Tab-separated table of N, CA and C in Angstrom:
chain	number	residue	atom	x	y	z
A	1	MET	N	95.515	37.614	220.096
A	1	MET	CA	95.539	37.997	220.280
A	1	MET	C	96.422	39.359	219.676
A	2	VAL	N	97.512	40.305	220.957
A	2	VAL	CA	97.992	40.964	220.428
A	2	VAL	C	99.364	40.688	220.330
A	3	ASP	N	100.451	41.150	219.087
A	3	ASP	CA	101.687	40.444	218.826
A	3	ASP	C	103.071	40.660	219.897
A	4	ALA	N	103.233	39.649	220.589
A	4	ALA	CA	103.980	40.142	221.930
A	4	ALA	C	103.474	40.435	222.611
A	5	PRO	N	102.816	40.293	223.424
A	5	PRO	CA	102.280	42.146	224.168
A	5	PRO	C	103.616	42.200	225.551
A	6	MET	N	103.453	42.984	226.177
A	6	MET	CA	104.948	43.119	226.450
A	6	MET	C	105.030	42.748	228.450
A	7	THR	N	106.163	42.096	228.907
A	7	THR	CA	105.836	41.857	229.919
A	7	THR	C	106.117	42.860	230.691
A	8	PRO	N	105.507	42.395	232.257
A	8	PRO	CA	105.959	43.429	233.354
A	8	PRO	C	107.389	45.003	233.452
A	9	GLU	N	108.243	43.355	232.949
A	9	GLU	CA	109.526	44.175	233.331
A	9	GLU	C	110.028	44.637	231.861
A	10	ALA	N	109.485	44.357	230.991
A	10	ALA	CA	109.830	44.856	229.526
A	10	ALA	C	109.600	46.498	229.780
A	11	PHE	N	108.253	46.231	230.168
A	11	PHE	CA	107.650	47.342	229.942
A	11	PHE	C	107.753	48.786	231.318
A	12	LEU	N	108.249	48.587	232.040
A	12	LEU	CA	109.464	48.902	232.980
A	12	LEU	C	110.621	49.707	232.290
A	13	ALA	N	111.308	48.809	231.867
A	13	ALA	CA	112.467	49.681	230.572
A	13	ALA	C	111.942	49.618	229.809
A	14	TRP	N	110.876	50.374	228.948
A	14	TRP	CA	110.572	50.654	227.987
A	14	TRP	C	109.865	52.419	228.503
A	15	LEU	N	108.956	52.447	229.628
A	15	LEU	CA	109.531	53.889	230.745
A	15	LEU	C	110.440	54.288	230.602
A	16	GLY	N	111.657	53.494	230.778
A	16	GLY	CA	112.907	54.380	231.378
A	16	GLY	C	113.936	54.822	230.062
A	17	GLU	N	113.448	53.957	229.091
A	17	GLU	CA	114.237	54.515	227.319
A	17	GLU	C	113.790	55.945	227.027
A	18	ALA	N	111.791	55.297	227.703
A	18	ALA	CA	111.516	56.438	226.753
A	18	ALA	C	111.343	58.303	227.499
A	19	GLY	N	112.442	57.792	228.526
A	19	GLY	CA	112.333	58.872	229.875
A	19	GLY	C	111.680	59.578	230.616
A	20	LEU	N	110.471	57.906	230.595
A	20	LEU	CA	109.104	58.278	231.543
A	20	LEU	C	110.256	58.000	233.440
A	21	ALA	N	110.563	58.748	234.441
A	21	ALA	CA	110.239	58.284	235.244
A	21	ALA	C	109.334	57.164	236.225
A	22	GLN	N	109.787	56.759	236.823
A	22	GLN	CA	108.424	55.809	237.589
A	22	GLN	C	109.176	55.805	239.249
A	23	GLU	N	108.668	55.177	239.630
A	23	GLU	CA	108.876	54.494	240.922
A	23	GLU	C	107.941	53.102	241.314
A	24	THR	N	108.300	52.081	241.263
A	24	THR	CA	107.580	50.649	241.160
A	24	THR	C	107.608	50.033	242.513
A	25	LEU	N	106.660	49.785	243.203
A	25	LEU	CA	106.628	48.874	244.527
A	25	LEU	C	106.120	47.503	243.030
A	26	TRP	N	107.451	46.372	244.132
A	26	TRP	CA	106.482	45.078	244.264
A	26	TRP	C	106.157	43.941	244.846
A	27	HIS	N	104.339	43.771	244.915
A	27	HIS	CA	103.171	43.195	245.792
A	27	HIS	C	103.100	42.365	245.670
A	28	GLU	N	102.381	41.620	246.570
A	28	GLU	CA	101.615	40.102	246.198
A	28	GLU	C	100.529	40.581	245.731
A	29	PRO	N	100.154	39.291	244.797
A	29	PRO	CA	98.862	40.200	243.290
A	29	PRO	C	98.116	40.629	244.306
A	30	VAL	N	96.616	41.602	243.779
A	30	VAL	CA	95.787	42.437	244.388
A	30	VAL	C	94.837	42.687	242.806
A	31	LEU	N	93.743	41.428	243.702
A	31	LEU	CA	92.746	41.564	242.963
A	31	LEU	C	91.729	43.601	243.006
A	32	THR	N	91.745	43.787	244.196
A	32	THR	CA	90.542	45.065	245.015
A	32	THR	C	91.744	46.027	244.784
A	33	VAL	N	90.578	46.931	245.577
A	33	VAL	CA	91.346	48.254	246.170
A	33	VAL	C	91.497	48.073	247.821
A	34	ALA	N	90.737	47.276	248.394
A	34	ALA	CA	90.770	46.845	249.834
A	34	ALA	C	91.739	45.955	249.795
A	35	GLU	N	92.253	45.648	249.265
A	35	GLU	CA	93.706	44.682	248.954
A	35	GLU	C	94.839	44.972	249.369
A	36	THR	N	94.885	46.561	248.586
A	36	THR	CA	95.843	47.222	248.239
A	36	THR	C	96.826	47.467	248.851
A	37	LYS	N	94.944	48.561	249.905
A	37	LYS	CA	94.936	49.444	251.127
A	37	LYS	C	95.796	48.239	252.531
A	38	ALA	N	95.054	46.850	252.697
A	38	ALA	CA	95.269	46.287	252.611
A	38	ALA	C	97.437	45.950	253.091
A	39	LEU	N	98.221	45.515	252.509
A	39	LEU	CA	99.689	45.656	251.784
A	39	LEU	C	99.828	46.749	251.973
A	40	ALA	N	98.647	48.331	252.359
A	40	ALA	CA	99.539	50.056	252.876
A	40	ALA	C	100.271	50.351	251.680
A	41	VAL	N	99.359	49.451	250.166
A	41	VAL	CA	100.380	50.684	248.580
A	41	VAL	C	100.189	51.318	248.617
A	42	HIS	N	99.543	52.444	249.284
A	42	HIS	CA	98.726	54.269	248.895
A	42	HIS	C	99.844	54.426	249.501
A	43	GLU	N	100.327	54.242	251.195
A	43	GLU	CA	101.352	54.497	251.970
A	43	GLU	C	102.289	54.766	250.946
A	44	ARG	N	103.040	53.196	250.798
A	44	ARG	CA	104.186	53.503	250.357
A	44	ARG	C	104.119	53.742	249.006
A	45	LEU	N	103.715	54.489	248.547
A	45	LEU	CA	103.412	54.927	246.931
A	45	LEU	C	102.600	55.379	246.900
A	46	PRO	N	102.946	56.902	247.548
A	46	PRO	CA	101.569	57.596	246.762
A	46	PRO	C	101.732	57.976	245.562
A	47	GLY	N	100.228	58.814	245.486
A	47	GLY	CA	99.626	58.817	244.469
A	47	GLY	C	97.975	59.063	244.369
A	48	ALA	N	97.768	59.158	243.606
A	48	ALA	CA	96.613	58.727	242.867
A	48	ALA	C	96.201	57.350	242.206
A	49	HIS	N	95.391	56.710	243.111
A	49	HIS	CA	96.004	54.881	242.518
A	49	HIS	C	94.614	54.988	241.322
A	50	VAL	N	94.352	54.156	240.341
A	50	VAL	CA	93.680	53.835	239.754
A	50	VAL	C	92.435	52.732	240.222
A	51	LYS	N	90.978	52.995	239.767
A	51	LYS	CA	90.693	51.745	238.325
A	51	LYS	C	90.817	51.817	237.444
A	52	ASN	N	90.361	50.340	236.882
A	52	ASN	CA	90.006	50.567	235.333
A	52	ASN	C	88.836	49.941	235.495
A	53	LEU	N	88.174	49.879	234.151
A	53	LEU	CA	86.797	49.116	233.967
A	53	LEU	C	87.755	48.764	231.806
A	54	PHE	N	86.854	47.400	231.555
A	54	PHE	CA	87.656	46.865	230.490
A	54	PHE	C	85.655	46.564	229.799
A	55	LEU	N	85.846	47.709	228.571
A	55	LEU	CA	84.475	47.320	228.795
A	55	LEU	C	84.002	46.971	226.947
A	56	LYS	N	82.863	46.681	226.591
A	56	LYS	CA	82.726	46.558	224.633
A	56	LYS	C	80.565	47.525	224.640
A	57	ASP	N	81.251	48.409	223.845
A	57	ASP	CA	79.872	49.318	223.738
A	57	ASP	C	78.946	47.939	222.428
A	58	ARG	N	77.000	47.912	222.713
A	58	ARG	CA	76.435	46.975	221.762
A	58	ARG	C	77.078	47.467	220.423
A	59	ASP	N	78.213	48.654	219.578
A	59	ASP	CA	78.527	48.121	218.923
A	59	ASP	C	79.990	47.237	218.454
A	60	GLY	N	79.695	46.520	219.190
A	60	GLY	CA	81.408	46.142	219.384
A	60	GLY	C	82.483	46.451	220.237
A	61	ARG	N	82.281	48.275	219.896
A	61	ARG	CA	84.454	48.901	220.424
A	61	ARG	C	83.769	48.414	221.621
A	62	PHE	N	85.478	48.276	221.663
A	62	PHE	CA	86.766	48.472	223.417
A	62	PHE	C	86.443	49.908	223.790
A	63	TRP	N	86.737	49.570	224.685
A	63	TRP	CA	86.502	50.867	225.146
A	63	TRP	C	87.796	50.156	227.016
A	64	LEU	N	88.898	51.601	227.568
A	64	LEU	CA	89.399	51.620	229.033
A	64	LEU	C	88.417	52.495	229.811
A	65	ALA	N	88.397	52.124	230.068
A	65	ALA	CA	87.989	53.505	231.930
A	65	ALA	C	88.862	53.368	232.297
A	66	THR	N	89.839	54.996	233.088
A	66	THR	CA	90.397	54.762	233.906
A	66	THR	C	90.155	55.597	235.132
A	67	LEU	N	89.548	55.675	236.020
A	67	LEU	CA	88.907	56.396	237.090
A	67	LEU	C	89.305	56.282	238.505
A	68	PRO	N	89.826	57.232	239.210
A	68	PRO	CA	89.776	57.161	240.863
A	68	PRO	C	89.674	55.756	241.424
A	69	GLU	N	90.418	55.625	242.241
A	69	GLU	CA	89.631	54.278	242.724
A	69	GLU	C	88.741	54.172	243.688
A	70	HIS	N	88.411	55.214	243.984
A	70	HIS	CA	87.181	55.639	245.148
A	70	HIS	C	85.436	56.038	244.203
A	71	ARG	N	86.212	56.384	243.273
A	71	ARG	CA	85.257	56.467	242.226
A	71	ARG	C	84.072	55.372	242.129
A	72	ARG	N	82.851	55.457	241.869
A	72	ARG	CA	81.869	54.004	241.297
A	72	ARG	C	81.678	54.604	240.332
A	73	VAL	N	81.257	54.307	239.236
A	73	VAL	CA	80.340	55.304	238.109
A	73	VAL	C	79.591	53.418	237.358
A	74	PRO	N	78.490	54.013	237.249
A	74	PRO	CA	77.201	52.660	236.869
A	74	PRO	C	77.548	52.513	235.474
A	75	ILE	N	77.585	51.152	234.552
A	75	ILE	CA	78.644	51.135	233.633
A	75	ILE	C	77.134	52.490	232.694
A	76	GLY	N	75.869	52.001	233.234
A	76	GLY	CA	74.741	52.786	231.832
A	76	GLY	C	74.539	53.948	232.037
A	77	ALA	N	75.130	54.389	233.580
A	77	ALA	CA	75.360	55.960	233.165
A	77	ALA	C	76.267	56.398	232.509
A	78	LEU	N	78.036	55.545	232.413
A	78	LEU	CA	78.894	55.900	232.234
A	78	LEU	C	78.791	55.842	230.463
A	79	ALA	N	78.078	55.262	229.919
A	79	ALA	CA	78.011	55.039	228.968
A	79	ALA	C	76.651	56.318	228.113
A	80	ARG	N	75.481	56.515	228.738
A	80	ARG	CA	74.760	57.515	228.609
A	80	ARG	C	75.177	58.702	228.317
A	81	ALA	N	76.298	59.299	229.867
A	81	ALA	CA	77.225	60.508	229.085
A	81	ALA	C	77.736	60.332	228.373
A	82	LEU	N	78.502	59.136	227.547
A	82	LEU	CA	79.434	59.329	226.333
A	82	LEU	C	79.086	59.540	224.791
A	83	GLY	N	77.168	59.106	225.205
A	83	GLY	CA	76.425	58.693	223.734
A	83	GLY	C	76.711	58.161	223.909
A	84	LEU	N	77.368	56.844	224.320
A	84	LEU	CA	77.774	56.019	223.176
A	84	LEU	C	76.657	54.422	223.671
A	85	PRO	N	76.525	53.621	222.840
A	85	PRO	CA	75.313	52.318	222.760
A	85	PRO	C	75.679	51.609	224.380
A	86	ARG	N	74.908	51.267	224.361
A	86	ARG	CA	74.740	50.000	226.474
A	86	ARG	C	76.163	49.529	226.225
A	87	MET	N	76.544	49.571	227.099
A	87	MET	CA	78.107	48.855	227.344
A	87	MET	C	77.808	48.210	228.266
A	88	SER	N	78.948	46.796	228.743
A	88	SER	CA	79.027	45.742	229.192
A	88	SER	C	80.124	45.648	229.408
A	89	PHE	N	80.449	44.712	230.377
A	89	PHE	CA	82.126	43.996	230.533
A	89	PHE	C	82.805	43.652	229.702
A	90	GLY	N	83.976	43.414	228.953
A	90	GLY	CA	84.433	42.489	228.104
A	90	GLY	C	84.794	41.326	228.246
A	91	SER	N	85.237	41.015	228.032
A	91	SER	CA	86.051	38.813	228.846
A	91	SER	C	86.870	39.322	228.524
A	92	ALA	N	87.131	37.630	229.577
A	92	ALA	CA	88.338	38.040	229.942
A	92	ALA	C	89.425	37.684	228.710
A	93	GLU	N	88.931	36.768	227.345
A	93	GLU	CA	89.350	36.639	226.152
A	93	GLU	C	89.463	37.340	225.396
A	94	GLU	N	89.008	38.678	224.987
A	94	GLU	CA	88.934	39.848	224.598
A	94	GLU	C	89.862	40.723	224.975
A	95	LEU	N	89.707	40.823	226.566
A	95	LEU	CA	90.891	41.499	226.984
A	95	LEU	C	92.150	41.309	227.078
A	96	LEU	N	92.293	40.130	226.778
A	96	LEU	CA	93.994	39.270	226.645
A	96	LEU	C	93.730	39.410	225.020
A	97	THR	N	93.143	39.411	224.410
A	97	THR	CA	93.302	39.866	223.304
A	97	THR	C	93.915	41.554	222.836
A	98	CYS	N	93.069	42.174	223.268
A	98	CYS	CA	93.193	43.610	223.047
A	98	CYS	C	94.387	44.532	224.283
A	99	LEU	N	94.262	44.240	225.231
A	99	LEU	CA	95.376	44.275	226.093
A	99	LEU	C	96.270	43.570	226.544
A	100	GLY	N	96.536	42.760	225.597
A	100	GLY	CA	97.469	41.486	226.568
A	100	GLY	C	97.654	41.148	227.858
A	101	VAL	N	96.355	41.219	228.472
A	101	VAL	CA	96.262	40.983	230.081
A	101	VAL	C	95.374	40.233	230.807
A	102	THR	N	95.856	39.595	232.114
A	102	THR	CA	94.515	39.047	232.701
A	102	THR	C	93.427	40.172	233.090
A	103	PRO	N	92.556	39.896	233.462
A	103	PRO	CA	92.043	40.056	235.064
A	103	PRO	C	92.473	40.321	235.643
A	104	GLY	N	92.213	41.459	236.907
A	104	GLY	CA	92.928	41.760	237.675
A	104	GLY	C	94.453	42.558	237.521
A	105	SER	N	95.345	42.315	236.213
A	105	SER	CA	95.743	43.160	235.862
A	105	SER	C	95.593	44.478	234.476
A	106	VAL	N	94.450	44.451	234.793
A	106	VAL	CA	93.582	46.093	234.163
A	106	VAL	C	94.258	47.541	234.208
A	107	THR	N	94.809	47.888	233.487
A	107	THR	CA	95.654	49.846	233.632
A	107	THR	C	95.654	49.892	232.487
A	108	PRO	N	95.598	51.006	232.895
A	108	PRO	CA	96.149	51.850	231.629
A	108	PRO	C	97.622	51.878	230.634
A	109	PHE	N	98.290	51.281	231.170
A	109	PHE	CA	99.787	51.070	231.056
A	109	PHE	C	99.517	49.599	230.069
A	110	ALA	N	98.029	48.945	230.157
A	110	ALA	CA	98.205	47.807	229.036
A	110	ALA	C	97.856	48.597	227.557
A	111	LEU	N	97.947	49.726	227.878
A	111	LEU	CA	97.425	50.675	225.571
A	111	LEU	C	98.837	50.452	225.206
A	112	ILE	N	99.718	50.097	225.736
A	112	ILE	CA	101.028	50.452	225.088
A	112	ILE	C	100.942	49.021	224.076
A	113	ASN	N	100.097	47.913	224.819
A	113	ASN	CA	99.566	46.612	223.494
A	113	ASN	C	99.050	46.462	222.934
A	114	ASP	N	97.966	48.206	222.566
A	114	ASP	CA	97.059	48.072	221.899
A	114	ASP	C	97.679	48.556	220.378
A	115	ARG	N	98.555	48.118	219.778
A	115	ARG	CA	98.755	48.445	218.391
A	115	ARG	C	97.803	49.200	217.572
A	116	ALA	N	97.456	47.955	217.251
A	116	ALA	CA	96.587	48.086	216.332
A	116	ALA	C	95.253	49.377	216.532
A	117	GLY	N	94.818	49.748	218.054
A	117	GLY	CA	94.559	51.349	218.300
A	117	GLY	C	92.521	50.471	218.222
A	118	ARG	N	92.572	49.163	219.095
A	118	ARG	CA	91.412	48.997	218.671
A	118	ARG	C	90.602	49.327	220.382
A	119	VAL	N	91.008	49.800	221.845
A	119	VAL	CA	90.383	50.425	222.821
A	119	VAL	C	90.534	51.925	222.932
A	120	GLY	N	89.025	52.335	222.662
A	120	GLY	CA	89.113	53.692	222.989
A	120	GLY	C	89.521	53.491	224.578
A	121	PHE	N	90.224	54.756	224.576
A	121	PHE	CA	90.905	55.372	225.954
A	121	PHE	C	89.568	56.464	227.005
A	122	ILE	N	88.937	56.424	227.950
A	122	ILE	CA	88.391	56.901	228.896
A	122	ILE	C	89.041	57.893	230.649
A	123	LEU	N	89.492	58.824	230.120
A	123	LEU	CA	89.716	59.227	230.981
A	123	LEU	C	88.731	59.930	232.485
A	124	ASP	N	89.272	60.231	233.678
A	124	ASP	CA	88.453	60.904	234.170
A	124	ASP	C	89.001	62.207	234.740
A	125	ARG	N	87.991	63.260	234.768
A	125	ARG	CA	89.407	64.577	234.735
A	125	ARG	C	89.976	64.694	236.165
A	126	GLU	N	88.999	63.991	236.999
A	126	GLU	CA	90.518	64.196	238.133
A	126	GLU	C	91.586	63.667	237.996
A	127	LEU	N	91.903	62.753	236.662
A	127	LEU	CA	93.172	62.434	236.919
A	127	LEU	C	93.260	62.847	235.968
A	128	HIS	N	92.318	63.187	234.698
A	128	HIS	CA	94.208	64.165	233.959
A	128	HIS	C	94.387	66.187	234.551
A	129	GLU	N	93.527	66.127	235.805
A	129	GLU	CA	93.990	67.478	235.976
A	129	GLU	C	94.691	67.180	237.460
A	130	THR	N	95.146	66.007	237.293
A	130	THR	CA	96.232	66.137	239.173
A	130	THR	C	96.984	66.526	238.712
A	131	GLN	N	98.389	66.933	239.423
A	131	GLN	CA	99.800	67.286	239.496
A	131	GLN	C	99.799	66.877	239.976
A	132	GLY	N	99.717	65.505	241.139
A	132	GLY	CA	100.267	64.533	241.920
A	132	GLY	C	101.242	63.089	240.838
A	133	ARG	N	100.825	62.378	241.220
A	133	ARG	CA	101.501	61.371	240.285
A	133	ARG	C	100.174	60.066	240.119
A	134	VAL	N	99.949	59.316	239.157
A	134	VAL	CA	98.962	58.466	239.592
A	134	VAL	C	100.180	57.291	239.114
A	135	ALA	N	98.731	56.053	239.518
A	135	ALA	CA	99.455	55.014	239.947
A	135	ALA	C	98.879	54.378	239.860
A	136	ALA	N	99.286	52.945	238.843
A	136	ALA	CA	98.551	51.878	238.366
A	136	ALA	C	99.452	50.684	237.685
A	137	HIS	N	98.647	49.593	237.747
A	137	HIS	CA	99.824	47.928	237.693
A	137	HIS	C	100.585	48.069	236.902
A	138	PRO	N	101.472	47.330	236.626
A	138	PRO	CA	102.482	48.109	235.178
A	138	PRO	C	102.923	46.250	234.670
A	139	LEU	N	101.186	45.908	234.188
A	139	LEU	CA	100.641	44.866	233.766
A	139	LEU	C	100.939	43.797	234.398
A	140	THR	N	100.709	44.024	235.588
A	140	THR	CA	100.602	42.859	236.803
A	140	THR	C	100.149	43.047	237.442
A	141	ASN	N	99.418	42.715	238.436
A	141	ASN	CA	98.793	43.307	239.383
A	141	ASN	C	99.626	42.690	241.294
A	142	ALA	N	100.761	42.303	240.520
A	142	ALA	CA	102.019	42.051	241.447
A	142	ALA	C	102.654	43.334	241.198
A	143	ALA	N	102.861	44.444	241.597
A	143	ALA	CA	103.061	45.465	241.275
A	143	ALA	C	102.460	46.783	241.259
A	144	THR	N	102.730	48.135	241.635
A	144	THR	CA	102.472	48.755	241.193
A	144	THR	C	103.373	50.483	241.101
A	145	THR	N	103.053	50.265	240.314
A	145	THR	CA	104.236	51.983	239.350
A	145	THR	C	103.542	52.805	239.652
A	146	ALA	N	104.396	54.484	239.615
A	146	ALA	CA	103.325	55.629	239.674
A	146	ALA	C	104.231	56.633	239.250
A	147	LEU	N	103.628	57.077	237.977
A	147	LEU	CA	104.177	58.565	237.161
A	147	LEU	C	103.896	60.210	237.740
A	148	SER	N	104.518	60.428	237.206
A	148	SER	CA	104.226	62.029	237.363
A	148	SER	C	103.098	61.535	237.017
A	149	ALA	N	102.424	63.138	237.039
A	149	ALA	CA	101.298	63.174	236.414
A	149	ALA	C	101.328	64.407	234.650
A	150	ALA	N	102.486	64.927	234.055
A	150	ALA	CA	103.103	65.415	233.305
A	150	ALA	C	103.955	64.002	232.692
A	151	ASP	N	104.457	62.149	233.008
A	151	ASP	CA	104.319	61.755	232.874
A	151	ASP	C	103.610	60.813	232.469
A	152	PHE	N	103.080	60.935	233.129
A	152	PHE	CA	101.509	59.700	232.492
A	152	PHE	C	101.041	60.133	230.951
A	153	GLN	N	100.875	61.090	231.152
A	153	GLN	CA	100.353	62.140	229.583
A	153	GLN	C	101.166	61.948	228.481
A	154	ARG	N	102.700	61.744	228.791
A	154	ARG	CA	104.149	62.095	227.797
A	154	ARG	C	103.175	60.437	227.330
A	155	PHE	N	102.954	59.495	228.319
A	155	PHE	CA	102.617	57.396	228.347
A	155	PHE	C	101.931	57.659	227.007
A	156	LEU	N	100.627	58.220	227.348
A	156	LEU	CA	99.320	58.079	226.267
A	156	LEU	C	99.965	58.887	225.413
A	157	VAL	N	100.324	59.835	224.978
A	157	VAL	CA	101.045	59.989	223.849
A	157	VAL	C	101.785	59.128	222.924
A	158	LEU	N	103.149	58.612	223.707
A	158	LEU	CA	103.221	57.655	223.235
A	158	LEU	C	102.643	56.758	222.708
A	159	ALA	N	102.036	55.564	224.212
A	159	ALA	CA	101.183	55.423	223.065
A	159	ALA	C	100.043	55.099	222.673
A	160	GLY	N	100.180	56.230	221.898
A	160	GLY	CA	99.190	56.429	220.864
A	160	GLY	C	97.643	56.135	221.123
A	161	HIS	N	97.069	56.630	222.203
A	161	HIS	CA	95.632	56.970	222.970
A	161	HIS	C	95.800	58.091	223.562
A	162	PRO	N	95.553	58.337	223.616
A	162	PRO	CA	94.993	59.800	223.947
A	162	PRO	C	93.547	60.078	224.800
A	163	PRO	N	93.414	59.877	225.444
A	163	PRO	CA	92.042	59.920	226.259
A	163	PRO	C	90.967	60.843	225.762
A	164	ARG	N	90.386	60.745	226.064
A	164	ARG	CA	89.010	61.225	226.140
A	164	ARG	C	88.738	61.635	227.202
A	165	VAL	N	88.464	62.686	228.168
A	165	VAL	CA	87.996	63.256	229.599
A	165	VAL	C	87.336	63.455	229.727
A	166	VAL	N	86.596	62.892	230.938
A	166	VAL	CA	84.865	62.781	231.393
A	166	VAL	C	85.213	63.540	232.745
A	167	ASP	N	83.973	63.946	232.751
A	167	ASP	CA	84.373	64.153	234.704
A	167	ASP	C	82.607	63.830	234.814
A	168	LEU	N	83.528	62.182	235.688
A	168	LEU	CA	82.680	61.597	236.015
A	168	LEU	C	82.275	61.405	237.453
A	169	ALA	N	82.840	62.635	238.011
A	169	ALA	CA	82.305	62.666	239.555
A	169	ALA	C	80.777	62.729	238.909
A	170	ALA	N	79.863	63.786	238.054
A	170	ALA	CA	79.035	63.437	238.422
A	170	ALA	C	78.014	62.240	238.124
A	171	LEU	N	78.598	61.785	237.653
A	171	LEU	CA	78.297	60.040	237.861
A	171	LEU	C	78.117	59.089	238.744
A	172	ASP	N	78.954	59.929	239.780
A	172	ASP	CA	79.578	58.897	241.040
A	172	ASP	C	78.011	58.784	241.664
A	173	ALA	N	78.214	57.023	242.325
A	173	ALA	CA	76.886	56.308	242.894
A	173	ALA	C	77.363	56.493	244.188
A	174	GLY	N	78.639	57.255	244.734
A	174	GLY	CA	79.023	56.907	245.994
A	174	GLY	C	78.924	55.628	246.910
A	175	PRO	N	79.210	56.695	248.094
A	175	PRO	CA	79.911	54.143	248.642
A	175	PRO	C	79.081	53.177	248.222
A	176	SER	N	79.720	51.948	248.265
A	176	SER	CA	78.508	50.921	248.354
A	176	SER	C	78.397	50.258	250.070
């Protein structure tokens, strides 16, 4: 497992110490976008809300893909677009080992726990180019934290995970 993964509270304190302004909304634990919408998280905490895929390619490399919550991208199409071997979801144990979080709490903020650099980071171009805020779980699915787009980019630099920016809109499978 990662060395002493940060708690959500320690992570929020770290953001402040790093000079990254954030706004956090604590709420009931959520597992789906529909659940966050039912709690009116979007209205109470405006910004580009994300969803995240923790993946493992056939060669055993781990990847975290962060995309807008409305985007539906088949994993096979994502792997082909990246020129990577076939991908599948990483296990709960691998997620905990690599990023120090559990299923339901997958977030780009968990990259702070990947001190060994085992996880490659894929960021949808729409999020990379947003001028607003980016909202994601702060290492727990019982809260959502929003950073300005500039502070989100600074976070990635400080966490040592520059993104591989990919235009995933062309791969979007549309509504379910």
